[in-house]
C-alpha cells in the first residue's frame, strides 16, 4: 500500500508540473494580446447647412430717356442677345432735332466759307489802301462768330446723337431677364426701372459660418455642394468672405461659387453644405474590440487594467464605435482587446 501511494503521489506531482509548464507557455501570448493598445481618436459630426442659389451679379436696368416704348425684345426668363438690346423707345422727336441741327450745321459751314473768302479779299484791299480797316475787322468778326456757332452746333448734334443711342435700352449680353416692368405703348420716364437682369452664367450660394466652420472650409481642397432638389453634387469654391460678422448669430457671411455642372443654372436651387466638425460633446472613436460589456454597462480598459465606463453613441463609417465619457479624452491609450 505504501508503494502504491508513493507512485500515485509522484504521478500527481508530475501532472502538476506539466500543467504549470503549459500555463507558463501560454501566458506570453495572452499577455501580448492583452498588452496591445490604441489611442482614442476624436469623434466628428457632420454639420449640414442649407443655402439657395442666386445669380452671380444682378442689376436694375433704368431708362435714361423719356419716351413711349415701341418694342420689347426680351421677356421674363429670356437671355439678352449679342446686341444687348432689351427695348426700343420712340425716337421721332430726337431724330427731328438731329435733322434740324444737321441743317443748321450745313448752313453755318456755307457761311463760314463765305466769311473766310471775304476776310481774305479785304486783307488784300487793305494792303492796297482801297478798303477801310474797319470793314476788314467786321468780316473777321463775322468769320469768328460763324466758327464759334459752328462748333456749338456740332456739339449739340453730338449730344443729340448720344441721346438717340440711349433710346435703345441695352443690357449685358448673355444675362437673363428676372423681371420686366414695361410694355409696348407705355410711356417711360427718365430714371424709371424697366427690368431686373441677372448673370446666371455662374451661381452664388450665400452661407453664414462660424469661425471654426470657416477655418475647416478654408483648409479643404475640394468643396462640393449637394443640390438636393436635383439629387446631384457639384464642385464649388469659396468666392467671397465678409470681413465683418453678424452680432446676433456671431457668424460670418460667405459666398460659394458654382461655375460647372450639367444642370440648368438658375436661382432658388436648394443646396446642402456638409462640414465635418469635432464632436462638441467630446466623444471619441474606439475599435469595437475594445468594448468590454459587463451586465448592462460597457467599459474600455486602460493599460494598467482600470476600467472606464462609457456610453456607446453608435457606429462610424469605418466600422468603429463612438463612445462618450467624462473620463476619456482623445489621445489617451486603452487596450485593444481587454
PDB file of C-alpha atoms in Angstrom, residues 50-336:
ATOM      1  CA  UNK A  50     -28.755  74.884 -46.222  1.00  0.00           C
ATOM      2  CA  UNK A  51     -28.455  77.592 -48.867  1.00  0.00           C
ATOM      3  CA  UNK A  52     -30.091  78.660 -52.126  1.00  0.00           C
ATOM      4  CA  UNK A  53     -28.543  79.640 -55.443  1.00  0.00           C
ATOM      5  CA  UNK A  54     -28.712  83.153 -56.843  1.00  0.00           C
ATOM      6  CA  UNK A  55     -27.173  84.909 -59.885  1.00  0.00           C
ATOM      7  CA  UNK A  56     -23.521  85.893 -59.797  1.00  0.00           C
ATOM      8  CA  UNK A  57     -24.483  89.534 -60.366  1.00  0.00           C
ATOM      9  CA  UNK A  58     -27.873  91.240 -60.591  1.00  0.00           C
ATOM     10  CA  UNK A  59     -28.661  94.719 -61.897  1.00  0.00           C
ATOM     11  CA  UNK A  60     -31.602  97.051 -62.453  1.00  0.00           C
ATOM     12  CA  UNK A  61     -31.952  98.401 -65.987  1.00  0.00           C
ATOM     13  CA  UNK A  62     -33.079 102.052 -65.945  1.00  0.00           C
ATOM     14  CA  UNK A  63     -34.227 104.270 -68.809  1.00  0.00           C
ATOM     15  CA  UNK A  64     -32.060 107.334 -69.469  1.00  0.00           C
ATOM     16  CA  UNK A  65     -34.670 108.997 -71.686  1.00  0.00           C
ATOM     17  CA  UNK A  66     -38.384 109.785 -71.549  1.00  0.00           C
ATOM     18  CA  UNK A  67     -40.456 108.465 -74.458  1.00  0.00           C
ATOM     19  CA  UNK A  68     -43.060 105.892 -75.475  1.00  0.00           C
ATOM     20  CA  UNK A  69     -41.907 102.258 -75.552  1.00  0.00           C
ATOM     21  CA  UNK A  70     -42.433 100.875 -79.054  1.00  0.00           C
ATOM     22  CA  UNK A  71     -40.843  97.422 -78.735  1.00  0.00           C
ATOM     23  CA  UNK A  72     -39.570  94.953 -76.107  1.00  0.00           C
ATOM     24  CA  UNK A  73     -37.169  92.271 -77.323  1.00  0.00           C
ATOM     25  CA  UNK A  74     -36.903  90.033 -74.224  1.00  0.00           C
ATOM     26  CA  UNK A  75     -39.460  88.684 -71.770  1.00  0.00           C
ATOM     27  CA  UNK A  76     -39.000  87.235 -68.279  1.00  0.00           C
ATOM     28  CA  UNK A  77     -36.627  84.256 -68.448  1.00  0.00           C
ATOM     29  CA  UNK A  78     -35.199  85.208 -71.851  1.00  0.00           C
ATOM     30  CA  UNK A  79     -31.497  85.736 -72.473  1.00  0.00           C
ATOM     31  CA  UNK A  80     -30.258  89.097 -73.744  1.00  0.00           C
ATOM     32  CA  UNK A  81     -28.839  88.676 -77.269  1.00  0.00           C
ATOM     33  CA  UNK A  82     -25.384  89.561 -78.530  1.00  0.00           C
ATOM     34  CA  UNK A  83     -26.550  93.082 -79.457  1.00  0.00           C
ATOM     35  CA  UNK A  84     -27.646  93.666 -75.856  1.00  0.00           C
ATOM     36  CA  UNK A  85     -30.985  95.194 -76.947  1.00  0.00           C
ATOM     37  CA  UNK A  86     -33.807  94.922 -74.438  1.00  0.00           C
ATOM     38  CA  UNK A  87     -36.328  97.550 -75.610  1.00  0.00           C
ATOM     39  CA  UNK A  88     -36.793 100.488 -78.002  1.00  0.00           C
ATOM     40  CA  UNK A  89     -38.232 103.923 -77.206  1.00  0.00           C
ATOM     41  CA  UNK A  90     -39.888 106.128 -79.830  1.00  0.00           C
ATOM     42  CA  UNK A  91     -37.068 108.325 -81.294  1.00  0.00           C
ATOM     43  CA  UNK A  92     -39.244 110.516 -83.561  1.00  0.00           C
ATOM     44  CA  UNK A  93     -38.668 113.854 -81.823  1.00  0.00           C
ATOM     45  CA  UNK A  94     -34.978 113.361 -81.177  1.00  0.00           C
ATOM     46  CA  UNK A  95     -34.480 112.470 -84.853  1.00  0.00           C
ATOM     47  CA  UNK A  96     -36.246 115.686 -85.867  1.00  0.00           C
ATOM     48  CA  UNK A  97     -33.926 117.699 -83.614  1.00  0.00           C
ATOM     49  CA  UNK A  98     -30.919 115.964 -85.147  1.00  0.00           C
ATOM     50  CA  UNK A  99     -32.181 116.774 -88.645  1.00  0.00           C
ATOM     51  CA  UNK A 100     -32.634 120.451 -87.674  1.00  0.00           C
ATOM     52  CA  UNK A 101     -29.134 120.651 -86.226  1.00  0.00           C
ATOM     53  CA  UNK A 102     -27.692 118.982 -89.318  1.00  0.00           C
ATOM     54  CA  UNK A 103     -29.368 121.623 -91.494  1.00  0.00           C
ATOM     55  CA  UNK A 104     -28.010 124.395 -89.245  1.00  0.00           C
ATOM     56  CA  UNK A 105     -24.576 122.837 -89.494  1.00  0.00           C
ATOM     57  CA  UNK A 106     -24.680 122.844 -93.272  1.00  0.00           C
ATOM     58  CA  UNK A 107     -25.783 126.497 -93.337  1.00  0.00           C
ATOM     59  CA  UNK A 108     -23.036 127.515 -90.923  1.00  0.00           C
ATOM     60  CA  UNK A 109     -20.403 125.714 -92.990  1.00  0.00           C
ATOM     61  CA  UNK A 110     -21.565 127.733 -96.019  1.00  0.00           C
ATOM     62  CA  UNK A 111     -21.466 130.999 -94.031  1.00  0.00           C
ATOM     63  CA  UNK A 112     -18.016 130.167 -92.706  1.00  0.00           C
ATOM     64  CA  UNK A 113     -16.709 129.598 -96.214  1.00  0.00           C
ATOM     65  CA  UNK A 114     -18.190 132.945 -97.380  1.00  0.00           C
ATOM     66  CA  UNK A 115     -16.794 134.937 -94.430  1.00  0.00           C
ATOM     67  CA  UNK A 116     -13.393 133.330 -94.910  1.00  0.00           C
ATOM     68  CA  UNK A 117     -13.280 134.422 -98.565  1.00  0.00           C
ATOM     69  CA  UNK A 118     -14.456 137.951 -97.718  1.00  0.00           C
ATOM     70  CA  UNK A 119     -11.858 138.337 -94.964  1.00  0.00           C
ATOM     71  CA  UNK A 120      -9.045 137.216 -97.274  1.00  0.00           C
ATOM     72  CA  UNK A 121     -10.268 139.599-100.009  1.00  0.00           C
ATOM     73  CA  UNK A 122     -10.403 142.595 -97.652  1.00  0.00           C
ATOM     74  CA  UNK A 123      -6.926 141.828 -96.343  1.00  0.00           C
ATOM     75  CA  UNK A 124      -5.621 142.366 -99.876  1.00  0.00           C
ATOM     76  CA  UNK A 125      -7.703 145.548-100.302  1.00  0.00           C
ATOM     77  CA  UNK A 126      -6.491 146.997 -97.026  1.00  0.00           C
ATOM     78  CA  UNK A 127      -2.883 146.352 -98.087  1.00  0.00           C
ATOM     79  CA  UNK A 128      -3.587 148.323-101.280  1.00  0.00           C
ATOM     80  CA  UNK A 129      -5.332 151.070 -99.267  1.00  0.00           C
ATOM     81  CA  UNK A 130      -8.538 150.568-101.266  1.00  0.00           C
ATOM     82  CA  UNK A 131     -10.673 149.466 -98.288  1.00  0.00           C
ATOM     83  CA  UNK A 132     -11.064 150.607 -94.689  1.00  0.00           C
ATOM     84  CA  UNK A 133      -9.609 148.611 -91.801  1.00  0.00           C
ATOM     85  CA  UNK A 134     -12.997 148.689 -90.053  1.00  0.00           C
ATOM     86  CA  UNK A 135     -14.590 146.727 -92.897  1.00  0.00           C
ATOM     87  CA  UNK A 136     -11.855 144.084 -92.617  1.00  0.00           C
ATOM     88  CA  UNK A 137     -12.405 143.856 -88.842  1.00  0.00           C
ATOM     89  CA  UNK A 138     -16.131 143.361 -89.437  1.00  0.00           C
ATOM     90  CA  UNK A 139     -15.556 140.429 -91.806  1.00  0.00           C
ATOM     91  CA  UNK A 140     -13.041 138.855 -89.431  1.00  0.00           C
ATOM     92  CA  UNK A 141     -15.560 139.214 -86.600  1.00  0.00           C
ATOM     93  CA  UNK A 142     -18.294 137.574 -88.719  1.00  0.00           C
ATOM     94  CA  UNK A 143     -15.947 134.708 -89.568  1.00  0.00           C
ATOM     95  CA  UNK A 144     -15.025 134.070 -85.904  1.00  0.00           C
ATOM     96  CA  UNK A 145     -18.699 134.260 -84.812  1.00  0.00           C
ATOM     97  CA  UNK A 146     -19.718 131.759 -87.508  1.00  0.00           C
ATOM     98  CA  UNK A 147     -16.861 129.466 -86.477  1.00  0.00           C
ATOM     99  CA  UNK A 148     -17.889 129.557 -82.793  1.00  0.00           C
ATOM    100  CA  UNK A 149     -21.556 128.946 -83.670  1.00  0.00           C
ATOM    101  CA  UNK A 150     -20.484 126.047 -85.899  1.00  0.00           C
ATOM    102  CA  UNK A 151     -18.606 124.408 -83.009  1.00  0.00           C
ATOM    103  CA  UNK A 152     -21.560 124.904 -80.659  1.00  0.00           C
ATOM    104  CA  UNK A 153     -23.992 123.406 -83.187  1.00  0.00           C
ATOM    105  CA  UNK A 154     -21.689 120.451 -83.802  1.00  0.00           C
ATOM    106  CA  UNK A 155     -21.559 119.851 -80.041  1.00  0.00           C
ATOM    107  CA  UNK A 156     -25.371 119.912 -79.777  1.00  0.00           C
ATOM    108  CA  UNK A 157     -25.569 117.487 -82.683  1.00  0.00           C
ATOM    109  CA  UNK A 158     -23.167 115.084 -80.946  1.00  0.00           C
ATOM    110  CA  UNK A 159     -25.194 115.307 -77.713  1.00  0.00           C
ATOM    111  CA  UNK A 160     -28.449 114.524 -79.522  1.00  0.00           C
ATOM    112  CA  UNK A 161     -26.863 111.604 -81.349  1.00  0.00           C
ATOM    113  CA  UNK A 162     -25.808 110.222 -77.982  1.00  0.00           C
ATOM    114  CA  UNK A 163     -29.372 110.713 -76.706  1.00  0.00           C
ATOM    115  CA  UNK A 164     -30.651 108.832 -79.773  1.00  0.00           C
ATOM    116  CA  UNK A 165     -28.318 105.938 -78.991  1.00  0.00           C
ATOM    117  CA  UNK A 166     -29.801 105.716 -75.495  1.00  0.00           C
ATOM    118  CA  UNK A 167     -33.325 105.369 -76.868  1.00  0.00           C
ATOM    119  CA  UNK A 168     -32.331 101.727 -77.340  1.00  0.00           C
ATOM    120  CA  UNK A 169     -32.322 100.218 -73.839  1.00  0.00           C
ATOM    121  CA  UNK A 170     -29.462  97.726 -73.578  1.00  0.00           C
ATOM    122  CA  UNK A 171     -28.245  95.178 -71.036  1.00  0.00           C
ATOM    123  CA  UNK A 172     -25.187  92.900 -70.826  1.00  0.00           C
ATOM    124  CA  UNK A 173     -25.230  90.166 -73.485  1.00  0.00           C
ATOM    125  CA  UNK A 174     -25.928  86.708 -72.103  1.00  0.00           C
ATOM    126  CA  UNK A 175     -27.714  87.942 -68.981  1.00  0.00           C
ATOM    127  CA  UNK A 176     -31.280  86.797 -68.307  1.00  0.00           C
ATOM    128  CA  UNK A 177     -34.394  88.836 -67.557  1.00  0.00           C
ATOM    129  CA  UNK A 178     -35.618  88.355 -63.983  1.00  0.00           C
ATOM    130  CA  UNK A 179     -38.385  90.983 -64.007  1.00  0.00           C
ATOM    131  CA  UNK A 180     -39.869  93.195 -66.710  1.00  0.00           C
ATOM    132  CA  UNK A 181     -41.660  96.446 -65.889  1.00  0.00           C
ATOM    133  CA  UNK A 182     -42.619  97.956 -69.280  1.00  0.00           C
ATOM    134  CA  UNK A 183     -44.881  97.072 -72.190  1.00  0.00           C
ATOM    135  CA  UNK A 184     -45.045  98.390 -75.791  1.00  0.00           C
ATOM    136  CA  UNK A 185     -47.135 101.571 -75.962  1.00  0.00           C
ATOM    137  CA  UNK A 186     -46.349 102.533 -72.371  1.00  0.00           C
ATOM    138  CA  UNK A 187     -44.811 105.903 -71.513  1.00  0.00           C
ATOM    139  CA  UNK A 188     -41.398 105.526 -69.879  1.00  0.00           C
ATOM    140  CA  UNK A 189     -39.961 108.307 -67.724  1.00  0.00           C
ATOM    141  CA  UNK A 190     -36.288 109.129 -67.397  1.00  0.00           C
ATOM    142  CA  UNK A 191     -34.823 107.230 -64.426  1.00  0.00           C
ATOM    143  CA  UNK A 192     -37.666 104.690 -64.357  1.00  0.00           C
ATOM    144  CA  UNK A 193     -36.871 100.987 -63.822  1.00  0.00           C
ATOM    145  CA  UNK A 194     -37.596  98.894 -66.892  1.00  0.00           C
ATOM    146  CA  UNK A 195     -36.195  95.465 -65.954  1.00  0.00           C
ATOM    147  CA  UNK A 196     -34.201  93.370 -63.474  1.00  0.00           C
ATOM    148  CA  UNK A 197     -31.355  91.398 -65.077  1.00  0.00           C
ATOM    149  CA  UNK A 198     -29.082  88.686 -63.682  1.00  0.00           C
ATOM    150  CA  UNK A 199     -25.877  86.929 -64.697  1.00  0.00           C
ATOM    151  CA  UNK A 200     -26.728  83.229 -64.351  1.00  0.00           C
ATOM    152  CA  UNK A 201     -23.599  82.006 -66.147  1.00  0.00           C
ATOM    153  CA  UNK A 202     -22.235  81.393 -62.659  1.00  0.00           C
ATOM    154  CA  UNK A 203     -24.177  80.995 -59.421  1.00  0.00           C
ATOM    155  CA  UNK A 204     -23.509  82.143 -55.892  1.00  0.00           C
ATOM    156  CA  UNK A 205     -24.723  80.425 -52.721  1.00  0.00           C
ATOM    157  CA  UNK A 206     -24.595  82.531 -49.535  1.00  0.00           C
ATOM    158  CA  UNK A 207     -23.953  80.864 -46.173  1.00  0.00           C
ATOM    159  CA  UNK A 208     -23.374  82.019 -42.605  1.00  0.00           C
ATOM    160  CA  UNK A 209     -20.477  80.144 -40.949  1.00  0.00           C
ATOM    161  CA  UNK A 210     -18.930  80.149 -37.516  1.00  0.00           C
ATOM    162  CA  UNK A 211     -15.208  80.859 -37.286  1.00  0.00           C
ATOM    163  CA  UNK A 212     -14.311  77.155 -36.707  1.00  0.00           C
ATOM    164  CA  UNK A 213     -16.504  76.132 -39.669  1.00  0.00           C
ATOM    165  CA  UNK A 214     -14.842  78.771 -41.859  1.00  0.00           C
ATOM    166  CA  UNK A 215     -11.360  77.545 -40.859  1.00  0.00           C
ATOM    167  CA  UNK A 216     -12.354  73.985 -41.711  1.00  0.00           C
ATOM    168  CA  UNK A 217     -13.689  75.017 -45.140  1.00  0.00           C
ATOM    169  CA  UNK A 218     -10.580  77.061 -45.989  1.00  0.00           C
ATOM    170  CA  UNK A 219      -8.392  74.022 -45.334  1.00  0.00           C
ATOM    171  CA  UNK A 220     -10.444  71.867 -47.687  1.00  0.00           C
ATOM    172  CA  UNK A 221      -9.072  71.315 -51.198  1.00  0.00           C
ATOM    173  CA  UNK A 222     -12.291  70.005 -52.729  1.00  0.00           C
ATOM    174  CA  UNK A 223     -15.582  71.655 -51.830  1.00  0.00           C
ATOM    175  CA  UNK A 224     -18.803  70.108 -53.105  1.00  0.00           C
ATOM    176  CA  UNK A 225     -22.377  71.242 -52.716  1.00  0.00           C
ATOM    177  CA  UNK A 226     -25.305  68.877 -52.956  1.00  0.00           C
ATOM    178  CA  UNK A 227     -28.272  70.086 -54.997  1.00  0.00           C
ATOM    179  CA  UNK A 228     -30.934  68.224 -53.053  1.00  0.00           C
ATOM    180  CA  UNK A 229     -33.725  69.191 -55.491  1.00  0.00           C
ATOM    181  CA  UNK A 230     -31.805  67.569 -58.372  1.00  0.00           C
ATOM    182  CA  UNK A 231     -30.078  64.858 -56.288  1.00  0.00           C
ATOM    183  CA  UNK A 232     -26.621  65.705 -57.667  1.00  0.00           C
ATOM    184  CA  UNK A 233     -23.347  67.071 -56.317  1.00  0.00           C
ATOM    185  CA  UNK A 234     -21.382  69.880 -57.969  1.00  0.00           C
ATOM    186  CA  UNK A 235     -17.927  71.360 -57.314  1.00  0.00           C
ATOM    187  CA  UNK A 236     -17.800  74.801 -55.726  1.00  0.00           C
ATOM    188  CA  UNK A 237     -15.216  77.257 -54.496  1.00  0.00           C
ATOM    189  CA  UNK A 238     -15.116  79.829 -51.737  1.00  0.00           C
ATOM    190  CA  UNK A 239     -15.626  83.096 -53.607  1.00  0.00           C
ATOM    191  CA  UNK A 240     -16.168  85.868 -51.036  1.00  0.00           C
ATOM    192  CA  UNK A 241     -15.680  86.189 -47.284  1.00  0.00           C
ATOM    193  CA  UNK A 242     -17.126  89.119 -45.379  1.00  0.00           C
ATOM    194  CA  UNK A 243     -14.588  90.802 -43.063  1.00  0.00           C
ATOM    195  CA  UNK A 244     -17.418  91.519 -40.616  1.00  0.00           C
ATOM    196  CA  UNK A 245     -19.850  89.243 -38.772  1.00  0.00           C
ATOM    197  CA  UNK A 246     -23.473  89.216 -37.671  1.00  0.00           C
ATOM    198  CA  UNK A 247     -23.556  90.246 -33.979  1.00  0.00           C
ATOM    199  CA  UNK A 248     -26.785  88.310 -33.408  1.00  0.00           C
ATOM    200  CA  UNK A 249     -25.735  84.942 -34.853  1.00  0.00           C
ATOM    201  CA  UNK A 250     -21.964  85.560 -34.431  1.00  0.00           C
ATOM    202  CA  UNK A 251     -21.418  84.106 -37.875  1.00  0.00           C
ATOM    203  CA  UNK A 252     -19.518  85.273 -40.952  1.00  0.00           C
ATOM    204  CA  UNK A 253     -21.251  85.656 -44.289  1.00  0.00           C
ATOM    205  CA  UNK A 254     -19.531  83.830 -47.148  1.00  0.00           C
ATOM    206  CA  UNK A 255     -20.417  83.114 -50.784  1.00  0.00           C
ATOM    207  CA  UNK A 256     -19.663  79.911 -52.673  1.00  0.00           C
ATOM    208  CA  UNK A 257     -19.442  79.997 -56.474  1.00  0.00           C
ATOM    209  CA  UNK A 258     -20.775  77.278 -58.786  1.00  0.00           C
ATOM    210  CA  UNK A 259     -19.408  77.572 -62.328  1.00  0.00           C
ATOM    211  CA  UNK A 260     -19.649  73.974 -63.576  1.00  0.00           C
ATOM    212  CA  UNK A 261     -22.446  71.446 -63.674  1.00  0.00           C
ATOM    213  CA  UNK A 262     -24.795  69.630 -66.033  1.00  0.00           C
ATOM    214  CA  UNK A 263     -27.994  71.328 -64.903  1.00  0.00           C
ATOM    215  CA  UNK A 264     -29.940  74.494 -65.645  1.00  0.00           C
ATOM    216  CA  UNK A 265     -28.265  77.395 -63.903  1.00  0.00           C
ATOM    217  CA  UNK A 266     -30.989  79.322 -62.108  1.00  0.00           C
ATOM    218  CA  UNK A 267     -31.726  80.866 -58.732  1.00  0.00           C
ATOM    219  CA  UNK A 268     -33.604  79.231 -55.885  1.00  0.00           C
ATOM    220  CA  UNK A 269     -32.000  75.777 -56.061  1.00  0.00           C
ATOM    221  CA  UNK A 270     -31.634  74.257 -52.597  1.00  0.00           C
ATOM    222  CA  UNK A 271     -28.023  73.373 -51.745  1.00  0.00           C
ATOM    223  CA  UNK A 272     -26.524  71.464 -48.821  1.00  0.00           C
ATOM    224  CA  UNK A 273     -23.022  72.010 -47.475  1.00  0.00           C
ATOM    225  CA  UNK A 274     -21.607  69.245 -45.258  1.00  0.00           C
ATOM    226  CA  UNK A 275     -18.802  70.221 -42.867  1.00  0.00           C
ATOM    227  CA  UNK A 276     -17.006  67.610 -40.763  1.00  0.00           C
ATOM    228  CA  UNK A 277     -16.503  69.164 -37.323  1.00  0.00           C
ATOM    229  CA  UNK A 278     -15.198  67.816 -33.975  1.00  0.00           C
ATOM    230  CA  UNK A 279     -17.919  66.420 -31.751  1.00  0.00           C
ATOM    231  CA  UNK A 280     -18.907  69.206 -29.313  1.00  0.00           C
ATOM    232  CA  UNK A 281     -19.594  66.670 -26.562  1.00  0.00           C
ATOM    233  CA  UNK A 282     -16.029  65.344 -26.565  1.00  0.00           C
ATOM    234  CA  UNK A 283     -16.909  61.880 -27.890  1.00  0.00           C
ATOM    235  CA  UNK A 284     -14.084  59.620 -29.079  1.00  0.00           C
ATOM    236  CA  UNK A 285     -13.722  56.787 -31.592  1.00  0.00           C
ATOM    237  CA  UNK A 286     -12.558  53.339 -30.417  1.00  0.00           C
ATOM    238  CA  UNK A 287     -12.334  49.870 -32.019  1.00  0.00           C
ATOM    239  CA  UNK A 288     -15.320  47.678 -31.281  1.00  0.00           C
ATOM    240  CA  UNK A 289     -12.952  45.018 -29.918  1.00  0.00           C
ATOM    241  CA  UNK A 290     -12.013  47.445 -27.119  1.00  0.00           C
ATOM    242  CA  UNK A 291     -15.547  47.448 -25.706  1.00  0.00           C
ATOM    243  CA  UNK A 292     -15.991  45.278 -22.643  1.00  0.00           C
ATOM    244  CA  UNK A 293     -19.572  44.534 -21.620  1.00  0.00           C
ATOM    245  CA  UNK A 294     -20.459  43.657 -18.058  1.00  0.00           C
ATOM    246  CA  UNK A 295     -24.140  43.235 -17.264  1.00  0.00           C
ATOM    247  CA  UNK A 296     -25.845  46.363 -18.721  1.00  0.00           C
ATOM    248  CA  UNK A 297     -22.712  48.546 -18.745  1.00  0.00           C
ATOM    249  CA  UNK A 298     -19.930  48.997 -21.292  1.00  0.00           C
ATOM    250  CA  UNK A 299     -16.294  49.672 -20.425  1.00  0.00           C
ATOM    251  CA  UNK A 300     -12.960  50.335 -22.076  1.00  0.00           C
ATOM    252  CA  UNK A 301      -9.807  49.324 -20.224  1.00  0.00           C
ATOM    253  CA  UNK A 302      -6.641  51.301 -19.637  1.00  0.00           C
ATOM    254  CA  UNK A 303      -3.225  49.584 -19.981  1.00  0.00           C
ATOM    255  CA  UNK A 304      -2.988  49.367 -16.165  1.00  0.00           C
ATOM    256  CA  UNK A 305      -6.241  47.387 -16.085  1.00  0.00           C
ATOM    257  CA  UNK A 306      -8.527  50.203 -14.848  1.00  0.00           C
ATOM    258  CA  UNK A 307     -11.976  50.029 -16.383  1.00  0.00           C
ATOM    259  CA  UNK A 308     -13.662  53.213 -17.618  1.00  0.00           C
ATOM    260  CA  UNK A 309     -17.413  53.200 -18.071  1.00  0.00           C
ATOM    261  CA  UNK A 310     -18.522  54.669 -21.403  1.00  0.00           C
ATOM    262  CA  UNK A 311     -21.744  55.399 -23.233  1.00  0.00           C
ATOM    263  CA  UNK A 312     -21.909  53.924 -26.737  1.00  0.00           C
ATOM    264  CA  UNK A 313     -23.305  56.509 -29.175  1.00  0.00           C
ATOM    265  CA  UNK A 314     -23.216  54.454 -32.360  1.00  0.00           C
ATOM    266  CA  UNK A 315     -21.029  53.199 -35.181  1.00  0.00           C
ATOM    267  CA  UNK A 316     -18.775  55.185 -37.514  1.00  0.00           C
ATOM    268  CA  UNK A 317     -18.471  54.815 -41.273  1.00  0.00           C
ATOM    269  CA  UNK A 318     -15.239  52.820 -40.961  1.00  0.00           C
ATOM    270  CA  UNK A 319     -16.760  50.240 -38.595  1.00  0.00           C
ATOM    271  CA  UNK A 320     -15.579  51.676 -35.278  1.00  0.00           C
ATOM    272  CA  UNK A 321     -17.647  52.829 -32.312  1.00  0.00           C
ATOM    273  CA  UNK A 322     -18.333  56.324 -30.995  1.00  0.00           C
ATOM    274  CA  UNK A 323     -18.311  56.471 -27.212  1.00  0.00           C
ATOM    275  CA  UNK A 324     -18.595  59.212 -24.661  1.00  0.00           C
ATOM    276  CA  UNK A 325     -17.280  59.587 -21.116  1.00  0.00           C
ATOM    277  CA  UNK A 326     -16.073  62.471 -18.996  1.00  0.00           C
ATOM    278  CA  UNK A 327     -13.064  60.330 -18.004  1.00  0.00           C
ATOM    279  CA  UNK A 328     -11.964  59.704 -21.599  1.00  0.00           C
ATOM    280  CA  UNK A 329     -10.175  62.184 -23.812  1.00  0.00           C
ATOM    281  CA  UNK A 330      -8.855  61.929 -27.351  1.00  0.00           C
ATOM    282  CA  UNK A 331      -5.260  60.690 -27.468  1.00  0.00           C
ATOM    283  CA  UNK A 332      -5.405  58.520 -24.341  1.00  0.00           C
ATOM    284  CA  UNK A 333      -4.338  54.863 -24.608  1.00  0.00           C
ATOM    285  CA  UNK A 334      -6.556  51.838 -23.969  1.00  0.00           C
ATOM    286  CA  UNK A 335      -6.348  48.091 -24.505  1.00  0.00           C
ATOM    287  CA  UNK A 336      -7.434  46.922 -27.934  1.00  0.00           C
TER     288      UNK A 336
END
